[in-house]
Amino acid sequence: MEQDKRGFLWVLNARKLHRFDGRNFVVYPPPTDTSGSKIELIFLDPYHDSLLLLLSPSHLYLFEPKAGQWQSFPVPAPQGRKAVLYGAGPLENGDYGVYLFSENRDTLNVYAFNGQRFDRRLHQNIPGVYWKSPLLLPDGQLLLYQHTIEKHSPDERMQPRVFRTPSPEEGGLMNISPAAHGMLVVLKKTPATDQVFNWDPETGIFTFHPANRFLPRSNLYLSATLPVADGSLWLCGRDRNLAYYDAAQDTLFDFSATLKEILPNVNDIVYPFIDKTGTVWIVTQLGMLKVALPEKAFSQYLSKTLPECNGYCSLRGMAQSPQGEVFAAYYHGIARIDPVHKGVRSFYTSGAYPIPLPSGLYADEHGLWLN
């Protein structure tokens, strides 16, 4: 998903390019190939200021959104072998590095595309890539990850370096995403839970991401992340799993239960996207979602001293009724809180009986139950 200079959103869905104007989708088909068959698009990224770069298995395309014009560049098959385009990444000099797998995916080449042609090969005939995922860094270094991370230099005289996450659990690396200041966010899936790390590719040092503390308590099944500049993090995955770690509030918002109410059918969350206005869009297998984050994670109640205990209150339990009323139990009584005005509406005491009041409350349509 990308946004052009006019504000339109461009989305790849079902291997087709769609333009979204805020209300409707319009499909923009690429030109047919020489056999007359339809092109299936597999990759989308911005190219400089005004173009979109797209890939099919056999061609690279530059698309000019305003005029709707396509340019086509065939794949540079190495040594006469059939090869398949897979993805691409921007380089520091403005070129793009394009991943080219052999047909049986046993070998990987990376070519540089300069806007006119594929002018040089950055990485040549890397073997044994099979199920590994590639990520090209802006300086031309290539990461290949599955259970470990291999870092390949464009200088063929240098041997690849191998990095492992510090956690002892066995697992696969699901996703690596660029973050601020040259850092990367690494998502690891273990049999017990998902784990998120910050990783410095220069030093090779891993540190646990703050969001990691919340993941063992969640039921998320994650497959991708989108780091935000302030240290916050979007996390998404299979079957309507979506969460947001707010760095400023050190809080994880889990939207999965809400999405399963809104979306009745199984729907994988593919990727989050933040447009130029700061609006968050979520790309799913069946469409797009627009997300509005809450301004703050917590609501504050009882900001004033309770006169019944002169402010020295020991909170014993809380409950909320189906009507939205909030109750809090203390040694001195039970406070009935107005959720709109955030203050105590009434206070119930035990009267003349000097006994501690309940340590647990439960509210339902019949009333308030005390434990």
XYZ file of C-alpha atoms in Angstrom:
371
model
C 0.000 0.000 0.000
C 1.299 3.485 -0.895
C 0.053 7.073 -1.218
C 0.724 9.397 -4.144
C 1.289 13.173 -4.116
C -2.416 13.856 -4.698
C -3.415 11.846 -1.618
C -4.803 8.772 -3.386
C -4.051 5.414 -1.800
C -2.752 2.597 -4.009
C -3.262 -0.975 -2.857
C -2.235 -4.383 -4.165
C -5.054 -6.853 -3.606
C -5.709 -10.146 -5.382
C -2.538 -9.374 -7.412
C -4.150 -6.268 -8.936
C -3.445 -2.554 -8.457
C -6.335 -0.562 -6.948
C -6.679 3.183 -6.373
C -8.730 4.278 -3.350
C -10.068 7.854 -3.162
C -11.591 7.566 0.312
C -14.869 6.110 -0.960
C -14.353 3.845 -3.960
C -11.771 1.507 -5.490
C -10.719 1.627 -9.155
C -8.584 -1.132 -10.742
C -5.608 -0.119 -12.913
C -4.505 -3.158 -14.969
C -0.941 -3.253 -16.336
C -0.378 -3.965 -20.032
C -0.720 -7.626 -21.030
C 2.447 -9.567 -21.804
C 3.390 -10.852 -25.247
C 1.315 -14.012 -24.770
C -1.781 -11.940 -24.072
C -2.167 -13.287 -20.529
C -3.005 -11.014 -17.597
C -0.181 -9.799 -15.385
C -0.268 -10.742 -11.691
C 1.371 -8.070 -9.537
C 3.240 -9.118 -6.383
C 5.029 -5.993 -5.080
C 4.357 -2.246 -4.691
C 6.644 0.563 -3.482
C 7.064 4.307 -4.163
C 9.749 5.266 -6.674
C 11.221 8.738 -6.154
C 8.513 11.413 -5.794
C 5.927 10.673 -8.445
C 6.098 7.036 -9.591
C 5.125 3.635 -8.258
C 7.412 0.634 -8.684
C 5.634 -2.698 -9.148
C 6.761 -6.242 -9.842
C 5.258 -9.252 -11.519
C 7.173 -12.548 -11.565
C 8.687 -11.626 -14.945
C 8.724 -7.803 -15.196
C 9.435 -4.613 -13.278
C 6.976 -1.768 -13.917
C 7.114 1.968 -13.320
C 3.633 3.467 -13.101
C 2.815 7.181 -13.308
C -0.408 7.573 -11.264
C -1.582 10.922 -12.644
C -1.402 9.904 -16.313
C -1.978 6.189 -15.741
C 1.062 5.301 -17.871
C 3.098 2.099 -17.515
C 6.731 1.367 -18.364
C 7.822 -2.272 -18.512
C 11.295 -3.770 -17.920
C 11.840 -7.528 -18.433
C 13.694 -9.595 -15.882
C 17.473 -10.003 -16.470
C 17.695 -13.813 -16.447
C 21.199 -14.782 -15.260
C 23.138 -17.246 -17.448
C 20.073 -18.077 -19.495
C 18.225 -19.631 -16.531
C 14.599 -18.857 -15.903
C 14.242 -16.566 -12.888
C 11.403 -15.014 -10.876
C 11.188 -11.531 -9.360
C 10.210 -11.554 -5.694
C 10.633 -8.111 -4.094
C 12.802 -5.009 -3.914
C 14.316 -2.461 -1.554
C 15.497 1.172 -1.903
C 19.213 1.988 -1.934
C 20.978 5.081 -0.616
C 21.771 6.407 -4.116
C 18.111 6.327 -5.241
C 18.343 3.035 -7.122
C 16.354 -0.059 -6.181
C 17.758 -3.482 -5.452
C 15.525 -6.199 -6.912
C 15.436 -9.821 -5.689
C 15.639 -12.437 -8.415
C 15.187 -16.093 -7.429
C 15.907 -19.061 -9.666
C 12.776 -20.932 -10.730
C 13.199 -23.655 -8.080
C 14.235 -20.994 -5.523
C 17.634 -22.520 -4.769
C 19.653 -19.445 -5.840
C 19.249 -15.685 -5.308
C 20.628 -12.758 -7.304
C 20.088 -9.086 -6.462
C 20.202 -6.534 -9.298
C 20.288 -2.735 -9.064
C 17.641 -0.880 -11.117
C 18.439 2.784 -11.914
C 15.129 3.869 -13.464
C 16.244 3.001 -16.993
C 17.617 -0.517 -16.757
C 19.106 -3.193 -14.504
C 22.664 -1.865 -14.566
C 24.628 -4.088 -12.166
C 24.446 -7.137 -9.943
C 24.796 -6.441 -6.194
C 24.718 -10.065 -5.006
C 25.482 -13.021 -7.244
C 24.279 -16.629 -7.081
C 23.729 -16.920 -3.319
C 22.960 -20.638 -2.786
C 20.700 -22.469 -0.338
C 18.081 -19.741 -0.001
C 14.948 -21.957 -0.327
C 12.667 -20.814 2.554
C 14.720 -17.788 3.621
C 13.263 -14.278 3.339
C 15.389 -11.424 1.919
C 15.692 -7.834 3.146
C 18.023 -5.393 1.378
C 19.496 -2.605 3.519
C 20.028 0.885 2.007
C 23.817 0.401 1.957
C 23.455 -2.695 -0.246
C 23.940 -5.330 2.450
C 21.497 -8.224 2.179
C 19.804 -10.003 5.078
C 18.457 -13.543 4.673
C 16.425 -14.824 7.601
C 14.569 -17.935 8.672
C 15.844 -19.336 11.995
C 18.943 -17.120 11.979
C 19.905 -13.895 10.195
C 22.623 -14.035 7.534
C 24.183 -10.707 6.544
C 25.780 -10.679 3.077
C 28.039 -7.857 1.917
C 28.112 -6.641 -1.725
C 31.852 -7.267 -1.460
C 32.078 -10.952 -2.412
C 35.439 -11.240 -0.650
C 33.689 -10.907 2.723
C 32.118 -13.999 4.266
C 28.469 -13.774 5.406
C 27.916 -13.196 9.128
C 25.281 -15.179 11.044
C 23.278 -13.735 13.964
C 20.983 -15.453 16.467
C 18.419 -13.919 18.810
C 19.360 -14.034 22.511
C 16.313 -16.040 23.618
C 17.008 -19.784 23.993
C 13.620 -20.882 22.622
C 13.615 -22.495 19.198
C 11.548 -20.653 16.637
C 11.309 -19.011 13.240
C 11.885 -15.377 12.323
C 8.624 -14.159 10.798
C 9.442 -10.573 9.869
C 12.185 -7.919 9.977
C 11.114 -4.278 9.611
C 13.231 -1.098 9.318
C 12.912 1.272 12.290
C 14.410 4.667 13.176
C 18.170 5.377 13.245
C 19.147 2.314 11.220
C 17.653 -0.118 13.724
C 15.512 -3.121 12.767
C 12.581 -4.771 14.549
C 12.717 -8.577 14.482
C 9.607 -10.715 15.050
C 10.246 -14.270 16.256
C 7.648 -17.017 16.697
C 8.304 -19.744 19.270
C 6.048 -22.660 20.303
C 5.008 -20.718 23.414
C 4.636 -17.113 22.245
C 5.750 -14.370 19.859
C 8.830 -12.293 20.693
C 9.904 -8.865 19.428
C 13.479 -7.558 19.415
C 15.265 -4.359 18.481
C 18.376 -5.238 16.473
C 21.347 -3.132 15.424
C 22.680 -4.694 12.180
C 26.030 -2.906 12.574
C 26.876 -4.205 16.047
C 24.712 -7.338 15.875
C 23.258 -6.543 19.325
C 19.681 -7.647 20.094
C 17.558 -6.088 22.854
C 14.021 -7.030 23.823
C 11.451 -4.534 22.536
C 9.271 -3.081 25.359
C 6.172 -4.553 23.665
C 7.637 -7.981 24.337
C 6.510 -7.801 27.989
C 2.845 -7.891 26.948
C 3.001 -10.696 24.378
C 3.122 -13.769 26.698
C -0.211 -12.629 28.181
C -1.868 -12.121 24.796
C -3.439 -14.550 22.348
C -1.958 -12.820 19.314
C -0.661 -14.826 16.338
C 1.669 -12.356 14.652
C 3.258 -12.265 11.204
C 4.369 -8.647 10.595
C 5.260 -5.393 12.360
C 5.372 -1.694 11.482
C 7.672 0.398 13.722
C 6.759 4.054 14.393
C 9.382 6.783 14.839
C 8.619 7.379 18.546
C 9.250 3.725 19.432
C 5.633 2.623 19.135
C 4.863 -0.514 17.151
C 2.011 -1.973 15.116
C 1.713 -5.782 15.240
C -0.535 -7.791 12.945
C -1.168 -11.408 12.069
C -3.568 -14.156 11.167
C -7.343 -14.160 11.611
C -8.042 -10.562 12.678
C -5.078 -10.286 15.052
C -4.031 -6.643 15.427
C -2.337 -4.759 18.271
C -0.577 -1.442 18.858
C 2.145 -0.792 21.401
C 2.050 2.874 22.515
C 5.577 3.779 23.629
C 4.591 7.028 25.372
C 2.050 5.241 27.577
C 3.898 1.893 27.698
C 0.619 0.153 26.882
C -0.440 -2.517 24.396
C -3.828 -2.030 22.722
C -5.167 -5.375 21.469
C -7.847 -4.830 18.800
C -8.385 -8.524 18.033
C -11.621 -8.957 20.009
C -13.085 -5.801 18.431
C -12.150 -6.936 14.917
C -13.816 -10.309 15.459
C -17.042 -8.449 16.271
C -16.750 -6.135 13.251
C -15.549 -8.804 10.792
C -17.598 -12.015 11.084
C -15.396 -14.077 8.747
C -11.794 -15.245 9.037
C -9.631 -12.425 7.678
C -5.848 -12.227 7.947
C -4.307 -8.833 8.717
C -1.636 -8.339 6.066
C 0.016 -5.020 6.864
C -0.563 -1.623 8.544
C 0.108 1.626 6.658
C 0.327 5.217 7.927
C -0.525 7.860 5.315
C 0.828 11.415 5.077
C -1.889 12.778 7.387
C -1.072 10.239 10.105
C -4.186 8.158 9.431
C -3.660 4.437 10.025
C -4.938 1.994 7.403
C -4.951 -1.766 7.875
C -4.685 -3.932 4.758
C -6.514 -7.248 5.126
C -7.115 -10.136 2.748
C -10.663 -8.896 2.157
C -10.227 -5.120 2.119
C -9.020 -2.190 4.224
C -9.733 -0.867 7.711
C -9.301 2.672 9.013
C -8.136 2.797 12.648
C -8.598 5.687 15.103
C -6.439 5.311 18.203
C -7.703 6.502 21.611
C -6.093 9.717 22.838
C -5.128 8.098 26.118
C -5.022 4.586 27.497
C -6.548 5.214 30.927
C -9.498 7.054 32.465
C -8.967 8.486 35.942
C -11.639 8.178 38.616
C -11.731 9.409 42.227
C -9.269 12.235 41.711
C -10.696 13.966 44.817
C -10.461 12.780 48.426
C -13.327 10.570 49.631
C -14.793 12.246 52.750
C -15.918 8.889 54.176
C -12.310 7.917 54.840
C -10.538 11.298 54.700
C -8.570 10.059 51.737
C -7.117 7.035 53.539
C -9.044 4.440 51.558
C -7.973 0.868 50.889
C -9.356 -0.277 47.531
C -10.581 -3.871 47.781
C -12.238 -4.522 44.422
C -14.040 -3.032 41.419
C -16.907 -4.010 39.114
C -18.898 -2.497 36.257
C -22.599 -3.103 35.691
C -24.159 -3.799 32.266
C -25.440 -0.191 32.392
C -21.887 1.153 32.663
C -21.903 2.090 36.343
C -18.647 1.496 38.213
C -18.473 0.257 41.828
C -15.417 0.271 44.104
C -15.186 -1.565 47.450
C -13.254 -0.169 50.434
C -12.967 -1.078 54.111
C -15.241 1.909 54.773
C -17.935 1.061 52.226
C -18.800 0.800 48.542
C -18.531 3.793 46.201
C -20.908 4.114 43.251
C -19.021 6.043 40.555
C -20.516 8.122 37.753
C -18.483 7.123 34.645
C -19.326 10.381 32.847
C -18.287 12.845 35.557
C -15.608 10.513 36.987
C -16.804 11.118 40.550
C -18.657 9.315 43.362
C -22.435 9.471 42.986
C -23.201 7.747 46.301
C -21.442 5.789 49.039
C -22.821 2.741 50.860
C -21.524 1.877 54.336
C -22.036 -1.021 56.720
C -23.602 1.252 59.278
C -22.834 0.345 62.865
C -21.131 -2.953 62.007
C -17.320 -2.484 62.280
C -16.465 -5.256 59.833
C -14.376 -5.111 56.662
C -16.476 -4.862 53.529
C -16.012 -7.201 50.544
C -12.724 -7.818 48.787
C -14.564 -8.663 45.576
C -17.546 -7.273 43.647
C -19.609 -8.519 40.713
C -22.364 -6.504 39.035
C -25.076 -7.928 36.764
C -28.658 -7.125 35.785
C -29.882 -8.279 39.210
C -27.665 -5.968 41.241
C -24.322 -5.950 43.006
C -22.909 -9.185 44.409
C -20.456 -9.064 47.310
C -17.726 -11.539 48.144
